Amino acid sequence: MTKLTLISSAIFSVLCSQSALAATVTGKVMDDKNQPIKNASIHVHGKNQSVKSNDLGEFAIDIDANSQLHISKDNYVDSRIAVSESSNNLSVSLKPTSVETVVVYASALHKNSLEMISPVSVLSGDELRNKSKPTLGETLKGLPGVNASYFGPVSSSPIIRGLDGPRVKITQNGLDASDASRIGPDHATSSDSLAAEQIEVLRGPSTLLYGSGAIGGVVNVVDNRIPTDNIDELTGAAEYSHDTVSNSNTVAAKLETGNEGFNFHFDGTKRSGDDYQTPTFTIADDDGDVETENSVENTFIDSETLNFGTSYVGDHLTIGFSYGSIDTDYGIPGHEHHHDHEGETEEEHAEHEDEAAEEPVYAHLEQDRWQGLVSYALHNNWIETINLRVGYTDYSHSEIEDGEIGTTFKNKTTEARLNVEHKFADWHGMMGYHYSDSDYDAIGEEAFTPASVTTTNALYLLEEREFGDVTVELGARVEDYKIESQITAHEHNHDEVEIDHSDEETIGYNESFTNLSASAGAIWKYKPGHSIATSISHSERAPLSAELLSNGLHIATGTYELGLGYNIEDNEAHFEPENIKQETSTNLDLSFRRFSGDFGYTVNFFYNDIKNFYFQENTGLVYDEEDGLESAIGAHDDAVAVYQFTSKDAELYGIEFDAHYQVTPSAMVKVFGDSTRAKLKDDEGNLPRIPANKLGSELQYDLGDLQLTLTGTHYFDQNDVTTFETQTDGYTLFDAQANYQLGLGSVDAQLYINVDNITDELGFVHSSFIKDKAPLPGRNFRFGVRGYF
């Protein structure tokens, strides 16, 4: 017992050892012409403590141990300097950059966007506010390598390098959004871009920190609902905007205040809109008649979000929690129910059509989300910071049919992430533990995926070290993934159709997978403002319940879905989940970057080799409510195609780029684009619904208080299609923005007008499940005013 006590005391003394003597470090921040930089941020690494430089570039900050100062300023490259209690009269020189630098919270190691080895894009500040749309997919689709699934303007998820759904992790402050958007494309994401401080897009596998659901990338929505910096005065913001294409109105507000280390945050958003207008297009109805349309029916939205948060920020300890709620009604376009009209009179048929038109199907989304944060900065020789984030989300998505709830999808998620930031010799890194428990349920006639409980436990390690101008990064993760469900098996008896259509049998399913991930990368800053980055990663992913266990009619996509666990024999689906192999990705990235002077660029090349790639394949069968599965030849008109998840080897490769040139101090030109090729190996064809390549250009011009932006983006023809998939014609969109700064004393106010799709171009999104029924919106004028105090 004595020995155990001594060991415990020794460990505790190591963890808590730090100098008892506090010291003040002073210095001066200058630019490359030896001129002072005011309002530069000086931050003690690992602590929630920062100061600003004064008009002469001078600063003074307290430290209590050997530390690292992080000095940053907009339009300058960040600098990091090691300091001790004896450091004083520091001279810090910042080099100007032609692109904005921001800290990427999803990086875990406090890196800015120029230091990241993996390609990353960040939308923040006025750029985010000007490009913000109601959905994440539409907000981000202009970034290189990013597109949108587009199930109408109210449900649109990001696609990164051709991968979407369960392969793109959507997080809020590093924790899973925990909605049902990965179950079906008609399920909207619960993350609100309107209230975000910044949105980060990490391209390529990010499975080390975020798990197997990030095999394609991560979209992290960062907000300040749990303040991590002290707020010394009352600040706030408010915004109102109106969109003509859907007659929608949006109101958003934010308030923050604090006193003596205690901080408070509130934000809320209210948005309502009607069906959106489109250029004229034609569509065939269920009877084969062609109709002309100028809008997409059932695309209204009525949404409210409220968020509260509070925190205490001390020299070493930060603790806080937040609560957020979402309450949204939105229409689901293309959500049609198939009725058997055989034997009906024309009057009865017309009556059914009128009833469907009067009460369209819509979704009611509710979410309650709690998050907590505890962070402690030790600042000893080994352990720098211990950080714990926890979250609980109660999500519900109900589909309302004829005024009654038809199907309800529920997801209750508990998540915890414990990070320990450390430094061993010359290595700086992060070790952590990640826990997630997702309790999913679906009740109703469209519950095509059974209830399931998915639990993950993971350990991960991320380390980096500098070798002169080269920074090397290594990482690994081991994840235990467990899924439990009760499967209802249907055995159709065609010989006794008149007596009994089916017998049901309940089968308990319990399976575990071990997912291993590893990565190695490096960035070489071969001269100031220039770098080359490369990385290779190995990631494993087990199937989601929808990919593995689906067996039912998915009316939103107009298909009957079967999971990997089913085997079709003699037009019968049997649950035989043997030999399910994990999806395994080997990804190579190569990036070239320049960010100094008037000209800058980022060019990324990627190659992704994926074994056992899960995707939906048309079986050639159809499903009929009376006859079950049958051949499509001679089938009833109301029968729907049967798609089954299968796994085959695939490869995805491409390029994405973003270049800019500062023509004059007032004018900048940008060029951006991406190209993704996605196909099965062994000449088995193309993968379905891969976004078209795009190429765009943007002109920014400042006239004092007036900022003007003109953007043109061309989406090319998509001819690389799979079986039963149609080609999609290309289109070009032109957008314009004008922002005017108002001088209202202490209030920073801005008037703006955006004109989207100036030429009223008709465009169909190839990656959409309902592309022929829901083209992109037509010409839209967005008027708005925002203010900050």
Coordinates of C-alpha atoms in Angstrom, one line a residue, residues 520-752:
A520 CA 1.9 9.7 -42.2
G521 CA 2.5 13.1 -43.7
A522 CA 4.9 16.0 -44.0
I523 CA 4.9 19.7 -45.1
W524 CA 8.0 21.3 -46.4
K525 CA 8.2 25.1 -46.3
Y526 CA 11.0 25.3 -48.8
K527 CA 11.0 29.1 -48.9
P528 CA 8.9 31.9 -47.2
G529 CA 5.3 31.8 -48.4
H530 CA 5.8 28.5 -50.3
S531 CA 5.2 24.9 -49.2
I532 CA 4.6 21.4 -50.4
A533 CA 2.6 18.9 -48.4
T534 CA 2.0 15.2 -48.8
S535 CA 0.3 12.5 -46.8
I536 CA -0.7 8.8 -47.1
S537 CA -3.4 7.3 -44.9
H538 CA -5.1 4.0 -44.3
S539 CA -8.7 4.0 -43.0
E540 CA -11.2 1.3 -42.3
R541 CA -15.0 1.7 -42.0
A542 CA -17.7 -0.7 -40.9
P543 CA -21.2 -0.4 -42.5
L544 CA -23.9 1.8 -41.0
S545 CA -27.2 0.2 -40.1
A546 CA -28.8 1.6 -43.2
E547 CA -26.1 0.1 -45.4
L548 CA -26.2 -3.2 -43.7
L549 CA -29.8 -3.8 -42.5
S550 CA -32.2 -1.8 -44.9
N551 CA -35.2 -3.7 -46.1
G552 CA -38.1 -1.6 -47.2
L553 CA -39.6 1.1 -49.4
H554 CA -37.7 4.4 -49.3
I555 CA -40.3 6.7 -50.9
A556 CA -38.2 9.8 -50.8
T557 CA -35.8 8.3 -53.4
G558 CA -38.5 6.2 -55.1
T559 CA -36.7 2.9 -54.5
Y560 CA -36.9 -0.2 -52.5
E561 CA -33.6 -0.6 -50.5
L562 CA -31.9 -3.8 -49.4
G563 CA -28.8 -3.8 -47.2
L564 CA -25.5 -5.7 -47.5
G565 CA -26.8 -8.4 -45.1
Y566 CA -29.4 -9.7 -47.6
N567 CA -29.1 -12.3 -50.3
I568 CA -31.6 -12.4 -53.2
E569 CA -32.5 -15.9 -54.4
D570 CA -35.4 -16.7 -56.6
N571 CA -36.8 -13.1 -56.1
E572 CA -36.7 -13.6 -52.3
A573 CA -34.6 -11.6 -50.0
H574 CA -33.0 -13.7 -47.2
F575 CA -31.1 -12.2 -44.3
E576 CA -27.6 -13.8 -44.4
P577 CA -25.1 -11.3 -43.0
E578 CA -22.0 -13.5 -43.3
N579 CA -18.6 -12.4 -44.4
I580 CA -19.3 -8.6 -44.3
K581 CA -16.0 -7.0 -45.0
Q582 CA -15.0 -3.5 -43.9
E583 CA -14.5 -0.7 -46.4
T584 CA -10.8 0.0 -46.6
S585 CA -9.3 3.2 -48.0
T586 CA -5.8 4.0 -48.9
N587 CA -5.5 7.7 -49.8
L588 CA -2.6 9.7 -51.2
D589 CA -2.6 13.5 -51.1
L590 CA -0.1 16.0 -52.7
S591 CA -0.5 19.7 -52.3
F592 CA 1.4 22.7 -53.7
R593 CA 0.8 26.1 -52.0
R594 CA 1.9 29.7 -52.4
F595 CA 0.5 32.4 -50.1
S596 CA 2.9 35.4 -50.2
G597 CA 2.9 38.4 -52.4
D598 CA 0.2 39.4 -54.9
F599 CA -0.1 35.9 -56.4
G600 CA -1.0 32.7 -54.5
Y601 CA -2.4 29.3 -55.1
T602 CA -3.3 25.9 -53.7
V603 CA -3.3 22.8 -55.9
N604 CA -4.2 19.4 -54.5
F605 CA -3.9 16.1 -56.2
F606 CA -5.5 13.0 -54.6
Y607 CA -5.8 9.3 -55.3
N608 CA -8.1 7.1 -53.2
D609 CA -8.0 3.3 -53.5
I610 CA -11.0 1.8 -51.7
K611 CA -11.5 -2.0 -51.2
N612 CA -15.1 -3.2 -50.6
F613 CA -16.6 0.2 -51.4
Y614 CA -20.3 0.2 -50.3
F615 CA -22.8 1.6 -52.8
Q616 CA -26.3 1.0 -54.0
E617 CA -26.6 -1.0 -57.2
N618 CA -29.8 -1.5 -59.3
T619 CA -30.7 -5.2 -59.1
G620 CA -32.9 -5.2 -62.2
L621 CA -35.8 -6.2 -60.0
V622 CA -38.8 -4.1 -58.9
Y623 CA -41.0 -4.2 -55.8
D624 CA -44.8 -4.4 -55.8
E625 CA -46.9 -4.2 -52.7
E626 CA -48.9 -7.3 -53.7
D627 CA -46.2 -9.5 -55.4
G628 CA -43.1 -8.5 -53.5
L629 CA -39.8 -8.6 -55.6
E630 CA -40.2 -9.5 -59.2
S631 CA -38.6 -8.9 -62.6
A632 CA -38.9 -5.4 -64.0
I633 CA -40.1 -6.9 -67.3
G634 CA -43.9 -6.7 -67.4
A635 CA -44.2 -5.3 -63.9
H636 CA -47.0 -3.0 -62.7
D637 CA -46.5 0.7 -63.4
D638 CA -46.5 1.4 -59.6
A639 CA -43.7 -1.0 -58.9
V640 CA -40.4 0.7 -57.8
A641 CA -36.8 -0.3 -58.6
V642 CA -34.9 -2.4 -56.1
Y643 CA -31.5 -1.1 -55.1
Q644 CA -29.2 -3.2 -52.9
F645 CA -26.0 -2.1 -51.1
T646 CA -23.1 -4.1 -52.4
S647 CA -19.3 -3.9 -52.0
K648 CA -16.8 -3.8 -54.8
D649 CA -13.3 -2.3 -55.2
A650 CA -13.2 1.3 -56.4
E651 CA -10.8 4.1 -57.1
L652 CA -11.3 7.9 -57.0
Y653 CA -8.8 10.4 -58.1
G654 CA -8.7 14.0 -59.2
I655 CA -7.5 17.6 -58.8
E656 CA -8.7 20.7 -57.0
F657 CA -7.2 24.2 -57.2
D658 CA -7.7 27.7 -56.0
A659 CA -5.6 30.6 -57.3
H660 CA -5.8 34.4 -56.8
Y661 CA -4.0 37.5 -58.0
Q662 CA -4.1 40.9 -56.4
V663 CA -4.3 43.1 -59.5
T664 CA -4.4 46.4 -57.6
P665 CA -4.9 47.2 -53.9
S666 CA -8.6 47.4 -54.7
A667 CA -9.0 44.4 -57.1
M668 CA -8.5 40.7 -56.8
V669 CA -9.2 37.9 -59.3
K670 CA -9.7 34.3 -58.2
V671 CA -9.8 31.1 -60.3
F672 CA -11.0 27.8 -58.8
G673 CA -12.1 24.4 -59.9
D674 CA -12.1 20.6 -59.3
S675 CA -12.3 17.3 -61.2
T676 CA -13.1 14.0 -59.7
R677 CA -13.1 10.6 -61.4
A678 CA -14.8 7.8 -59.6
K679 CA -15.1 4.3 -60.9
L680 CA -15.2 0.6 -60.0
K681 CA -12.0 -1.4 -60.7
D682 CA -11.7 -4.2 -63.3
D683 CA -13.7 -2.1 -65.8
E684 CA -17.0 -2.7 -63.9
G685 CA -18.3 0.8 -64.6
N686 CA -18.7 4.1 -62.9
L687 CA -19.9 4.9 -59.4
P688 CA -23.4 6.5 -59.3
R689 CA -24.2 10.2 -58.7
I690 CA -20.7 11.5 -58.9
P691 CA -20.8 15.4 -59.1
A692 CA -19.8 17.1 -62.3
N693 CA -16.5 18.8 -62.7
K694 CA -16.6 22.6 -62.2
L695 CA -14.5 25.7 -63.1
G696 CA -15.1 29.1 -61.8
S697 CA -13.7 32.6 -61.5
E698 CA -14.4 35.5 -59.0
L699 CA -13.6 39.2 -59.2
Q700 CA -13.5 41.2 -56.0
Y701 CA -13.4 45.0 -56.1
D702 CA -13.4 47.5 -53.2
L703 CA -14.6 51.1 -53.6
G704 CA -14.0 52.5 -50.1
D705 CA -17.1 51.4 -48.1
L706 CA -18.5 49.5 -51.0
Q707 CA -17.3 46.0 -51.8
L708 CA -18.4 44.3 -55.0
T709 CA -18.0 40.6 -56.0
L710 CA -18.9 38.8 -59.3
T711 CA -18.6 35.0 -59.5
G712 CA -19.1 32.7 -62.5
T713 CA -19.1 28.9 -62.2
H714 CA -19.4 26.4 -65.0
Y715 CA -20.5 22.9 -64.2
F716 CA -19.6 20.5 -67.0
D717 CA -21.6 17.7 -68.6
Q718 CA -21.6 14.6 -66.5
N719 CA -21.3 11.7 -68.9
D720 CA -19.5 9.2 -66.7
V721 CA -22.7 7.4 -65.5
T722 CA -23.5 4.0 -64.2
T723 CA -26.2 1.5 -65.4
F724 CA -29.8 2.9 -65.1
E725 CA -28.4 6.4 -64.6
T726 CA -28.9 9.3 -67.1
Q727 CA -26.4 11.8 -68.2
T728 CA -26.7 15.4 -67.0
D729 CA -26.1 18.5 -69.1
G730 CA -23.8 21.2 -67.9
Y731 CA -24.8 24.8 -67.0
T732 CA -23.2 28.1 -65.9
L733 CA -24.2 30.2 -62.9
F734 CA -23.4 33.9 -62.4
D735 CA -23.7 35.4 -59.0
A736 CA -23.1 39.0 -57.7
Q737 CA -22.7 40.6 -54.3
A738 CA -22.6 44.2 -53.2
N739 CA -21.9 45.2 -49.5
Y740 CA -22.0 48.7 -48.2
Q741 CA -20.5 49.7 -44.8
L742 CA -22.6 52.2 -42.9
G743 CA -21.1 54.5 -40.3
L744 CA -23.4 54.4 -37.3
G745 CA -21.1 55.4 -34.4
S746 CA -20.4 52.4 -32.2
V747 CA -22.5 50.1 -34.4
D748 CA -20.8 48.4 -37.4
A749 CA -23.6 48.1 -39.9
Q750 CA -23.7 46.7 -43.4
L751 CA -26.3 46.7 -46.2
Y752 CA -26.0 44.0 -48.8

